[in-house]
XYZ file of C-alpha atoms in Angstrom:
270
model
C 33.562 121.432 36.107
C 31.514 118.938 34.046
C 32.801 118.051 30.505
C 30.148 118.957 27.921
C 28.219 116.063 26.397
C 26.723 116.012 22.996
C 25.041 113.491 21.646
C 25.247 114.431 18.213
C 28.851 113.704 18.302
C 28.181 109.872 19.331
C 27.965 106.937 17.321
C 24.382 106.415 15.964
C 22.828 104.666 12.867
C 19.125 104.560 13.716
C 18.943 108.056 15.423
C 18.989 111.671 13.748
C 19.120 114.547 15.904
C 17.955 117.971 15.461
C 18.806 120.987 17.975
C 16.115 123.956 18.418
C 17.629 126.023 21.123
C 17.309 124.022 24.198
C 14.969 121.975 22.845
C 16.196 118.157 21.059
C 14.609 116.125 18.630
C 15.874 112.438 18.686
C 14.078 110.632 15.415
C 13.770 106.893 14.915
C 15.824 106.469 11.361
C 16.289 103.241 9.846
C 16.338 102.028 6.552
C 13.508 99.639 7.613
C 9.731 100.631 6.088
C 8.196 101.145 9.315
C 11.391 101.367 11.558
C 11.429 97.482 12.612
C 13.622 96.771 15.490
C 16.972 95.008 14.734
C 19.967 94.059 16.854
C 21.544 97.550 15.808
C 18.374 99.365 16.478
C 18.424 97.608 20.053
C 21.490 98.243 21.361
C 21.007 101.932 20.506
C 17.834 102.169 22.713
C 19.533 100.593 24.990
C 22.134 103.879 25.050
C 20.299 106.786 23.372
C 18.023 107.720 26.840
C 21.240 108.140 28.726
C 22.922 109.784 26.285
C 20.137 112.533 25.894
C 20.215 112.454 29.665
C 23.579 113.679 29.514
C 23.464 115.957 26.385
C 24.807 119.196 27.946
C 22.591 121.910 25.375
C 19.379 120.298 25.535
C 16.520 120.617 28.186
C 13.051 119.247 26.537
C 13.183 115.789 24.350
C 11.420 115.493 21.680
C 10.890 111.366 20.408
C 9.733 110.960 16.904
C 10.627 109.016 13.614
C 10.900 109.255 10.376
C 9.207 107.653 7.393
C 5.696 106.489 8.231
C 5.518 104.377 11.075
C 6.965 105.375 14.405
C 8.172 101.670 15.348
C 6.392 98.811 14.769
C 8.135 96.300 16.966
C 10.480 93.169 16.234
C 12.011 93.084 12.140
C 11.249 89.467 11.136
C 14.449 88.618 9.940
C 16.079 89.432 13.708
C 12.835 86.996 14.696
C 14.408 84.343 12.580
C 17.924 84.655 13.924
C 16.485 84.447 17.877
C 14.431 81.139 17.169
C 17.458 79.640 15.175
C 19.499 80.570 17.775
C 18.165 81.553 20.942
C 21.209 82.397 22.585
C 20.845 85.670 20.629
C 17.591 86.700 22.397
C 19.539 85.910 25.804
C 21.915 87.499 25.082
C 19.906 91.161 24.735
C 18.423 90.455 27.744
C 20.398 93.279 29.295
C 19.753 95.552 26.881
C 15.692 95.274 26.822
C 16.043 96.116 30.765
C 17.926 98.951 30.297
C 15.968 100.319 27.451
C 13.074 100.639 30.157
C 15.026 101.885 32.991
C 16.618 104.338 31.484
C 13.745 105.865 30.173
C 12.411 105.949 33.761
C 15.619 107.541 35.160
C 15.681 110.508 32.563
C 14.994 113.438 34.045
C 14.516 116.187 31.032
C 10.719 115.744 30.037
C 10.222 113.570 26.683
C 7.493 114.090 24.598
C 6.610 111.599 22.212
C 5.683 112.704 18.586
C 3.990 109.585 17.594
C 3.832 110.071 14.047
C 2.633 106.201 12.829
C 2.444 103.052 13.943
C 3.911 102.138 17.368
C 4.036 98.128 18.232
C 5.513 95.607 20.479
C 9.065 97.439 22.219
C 7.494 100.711 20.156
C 4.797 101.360 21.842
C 6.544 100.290 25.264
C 9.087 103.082 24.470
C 6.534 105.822 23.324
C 4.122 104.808 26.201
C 7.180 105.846 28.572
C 7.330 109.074 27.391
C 5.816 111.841 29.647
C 3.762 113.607 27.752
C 2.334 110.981 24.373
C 1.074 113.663 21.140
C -0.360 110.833 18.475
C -1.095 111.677 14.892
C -4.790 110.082 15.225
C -4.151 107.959 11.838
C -1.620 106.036 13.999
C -2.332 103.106 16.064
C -0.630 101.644 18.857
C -0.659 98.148 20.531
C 1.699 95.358 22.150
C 0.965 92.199 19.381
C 4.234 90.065 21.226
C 1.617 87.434 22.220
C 0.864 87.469 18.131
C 4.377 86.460 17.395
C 4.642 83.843 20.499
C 6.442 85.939 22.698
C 5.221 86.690 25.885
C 4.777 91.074 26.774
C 8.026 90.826 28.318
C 9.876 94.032 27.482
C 8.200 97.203 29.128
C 4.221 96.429 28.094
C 3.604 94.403 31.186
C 4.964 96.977 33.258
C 3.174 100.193 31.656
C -0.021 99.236 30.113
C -1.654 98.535 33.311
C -0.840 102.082 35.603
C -1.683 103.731 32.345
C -5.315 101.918 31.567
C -5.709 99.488 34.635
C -5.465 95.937 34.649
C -8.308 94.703 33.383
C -7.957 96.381 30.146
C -4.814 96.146 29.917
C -4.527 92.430 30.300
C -7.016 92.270 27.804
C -5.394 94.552 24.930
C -1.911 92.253 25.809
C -3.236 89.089 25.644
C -5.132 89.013 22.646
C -2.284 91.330 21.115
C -5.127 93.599 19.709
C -3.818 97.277 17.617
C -5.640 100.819 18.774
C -6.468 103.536 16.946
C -4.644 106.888 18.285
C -8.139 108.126 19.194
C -9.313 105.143 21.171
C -6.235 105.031 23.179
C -6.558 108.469 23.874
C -10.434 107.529 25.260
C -9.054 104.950 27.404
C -6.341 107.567 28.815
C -3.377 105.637 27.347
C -1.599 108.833 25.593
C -2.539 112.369 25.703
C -3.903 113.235 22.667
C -4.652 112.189 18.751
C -5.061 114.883 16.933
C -4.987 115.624 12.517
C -2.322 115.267 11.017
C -1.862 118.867 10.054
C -2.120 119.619 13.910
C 0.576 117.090 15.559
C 3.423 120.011 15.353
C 1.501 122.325 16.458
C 0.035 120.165 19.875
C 3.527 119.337 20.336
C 4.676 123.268 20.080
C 1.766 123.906 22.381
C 3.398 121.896 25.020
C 6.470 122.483 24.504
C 5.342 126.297 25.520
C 3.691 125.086 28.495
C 6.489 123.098 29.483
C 9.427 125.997 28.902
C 6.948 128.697 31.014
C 8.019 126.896 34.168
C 11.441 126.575 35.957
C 13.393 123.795 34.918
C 14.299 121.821 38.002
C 10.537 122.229 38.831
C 9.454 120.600 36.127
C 12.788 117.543 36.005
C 12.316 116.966 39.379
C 8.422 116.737 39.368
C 8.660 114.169 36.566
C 11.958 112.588 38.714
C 9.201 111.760 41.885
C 6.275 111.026 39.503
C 8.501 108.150 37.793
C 9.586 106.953 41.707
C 6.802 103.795 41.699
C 7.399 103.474 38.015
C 11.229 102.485 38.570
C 10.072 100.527 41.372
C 8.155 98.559 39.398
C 10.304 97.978 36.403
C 12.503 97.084 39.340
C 10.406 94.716 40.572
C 9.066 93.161 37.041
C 11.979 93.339 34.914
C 13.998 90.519 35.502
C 11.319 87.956 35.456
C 9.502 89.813 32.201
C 12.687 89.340 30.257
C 13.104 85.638 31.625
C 9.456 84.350 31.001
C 10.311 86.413 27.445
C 13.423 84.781 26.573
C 11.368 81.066 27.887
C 8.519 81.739 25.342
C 11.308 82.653 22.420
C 12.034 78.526 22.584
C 8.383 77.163 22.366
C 7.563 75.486 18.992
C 4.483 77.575 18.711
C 6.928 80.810 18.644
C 8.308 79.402 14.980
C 4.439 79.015 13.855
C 3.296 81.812 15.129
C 6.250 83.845 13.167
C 5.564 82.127 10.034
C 1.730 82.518 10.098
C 1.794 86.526 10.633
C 4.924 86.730 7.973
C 2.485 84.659 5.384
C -0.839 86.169 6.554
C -2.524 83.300 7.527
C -3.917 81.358 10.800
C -1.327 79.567 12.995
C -1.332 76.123 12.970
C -0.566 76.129 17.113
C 0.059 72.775 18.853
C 0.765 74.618 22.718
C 3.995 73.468 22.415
């Protein structure tokens, strides 16, 4: 007999969890203003998807966070300790990998409650989700290129089966933000809705999603995400490397500095 798993019992500092029946919601919580990534934050993606993968009482995930922003990508001062010493970003290599895979490999459905902004590994994680329920003030966007780094955690992979390639090269190289409504035009998440209606969209759902049989509706998702893990597969490895390259270029420093201070880059291509 299996030995019950529950994740509220684990170790977590960035994640609260709340139980509704069968139903879990794991929230981004940090004591960061809009729930910037740092090394704690990272190696607690790098866990949480298994964990609610294994979490015996729950059937439906629920991703959401906290405060106003839903994640907005890299915290500067973890930026600062990578380019001082880059063996740090080398050495979470592992970690951004897994992050990715093991949101592919979950089987319970996840629907993301994207209740503010969502950037860089942020929107990569919320992007992942099945089912993507935006609050349509949010906006959502992959600005690594912005910061000198190249897409190399999850965007690369997602962005394009989710918008096509065109597009999506386009929105990752020039780092650009979306409003929740036009990524919901270009088919990137499911819906932006009002404010006062994001609960409800996701309760609506959440119905929908409980009507059926349960191993229906895993294993569906389970052969839907088959090409996906192929890909991250495929990409991952090389994504991280040409990620972890760009972390040591002079122009990373400058570009860092420049969005910190609000002002152009002085770049040299270096």
């Amino acid at each position: 007999m299996t030995t019950p798993f529950d994740i509220t019992k684990e170790t977590y500092t960035r994640f609260t969890f709340e139980r509704n029946d069968r139903i879990l919601t794991a929230a981004i919580t940090s004591d960061h203003p809009v729930n910037g990534v740092d090394a704690a934050m990272h190696e607690e993606f790098g866990r949480v998807f298994t964990d609610l993968q294994r979490d015996s009482d729950s059937d439906i995930i629920i991703l959401t966070a906290k405060g106003r922003a839903f994640c907005a990508g890299g915290d500067f001062d973890w930026f600062d300790e990578q380019i001082s010493n880059p063996g740090k970003f080398r050495d979470i290599a592992w970690e951004a990998k897994r992050i990715v895979t093991s949101i592919l490999d979950m089987e319970k459905p996840m629907i993301c409650r994207l209740n503010g902004a969502a950037a860089g590994l942020g929107a990569t994680i919320a992007l992942l989700c099945d089912i993507i329920i935006a609050d349509e003030r949010a906006v959502i966007g992959d600005p690594h290129v912005k910061v000198g780094l190249v897409a190399g955690d999850g965007g690369a992979v997602i962005w394009p089966q989710l918008i096509g390639f065109a597009k999506a090269k386009e929105l990752l190289m020039t780092g650009d933000m979306l409003t929740a409504t036009e990524a919901k035009e270009l088919g990137l998440i499911n819906y932006a809705v009002p404010t006062e209606e994001l609960d409800s969209k996701v309760s609506e759902l959440l119905t929908k999603l409980q009507g059926n049989p349960k191993w229906a509706v895993r294993w569906t998702k389970t052969v839907a995400n088959i090409p996906l893990r192929a890909l991250a597969a495929q990409m991952m490895d090389a994504s991280v490397g040409w990620e972890s390259v760009s972390n040591y270029m002079d122009d990373r420093k400058e570009a860092v500095d420049a969005f910190r201070e609000k002002r152009k880059p002085n770049l040299t291509g270096e």
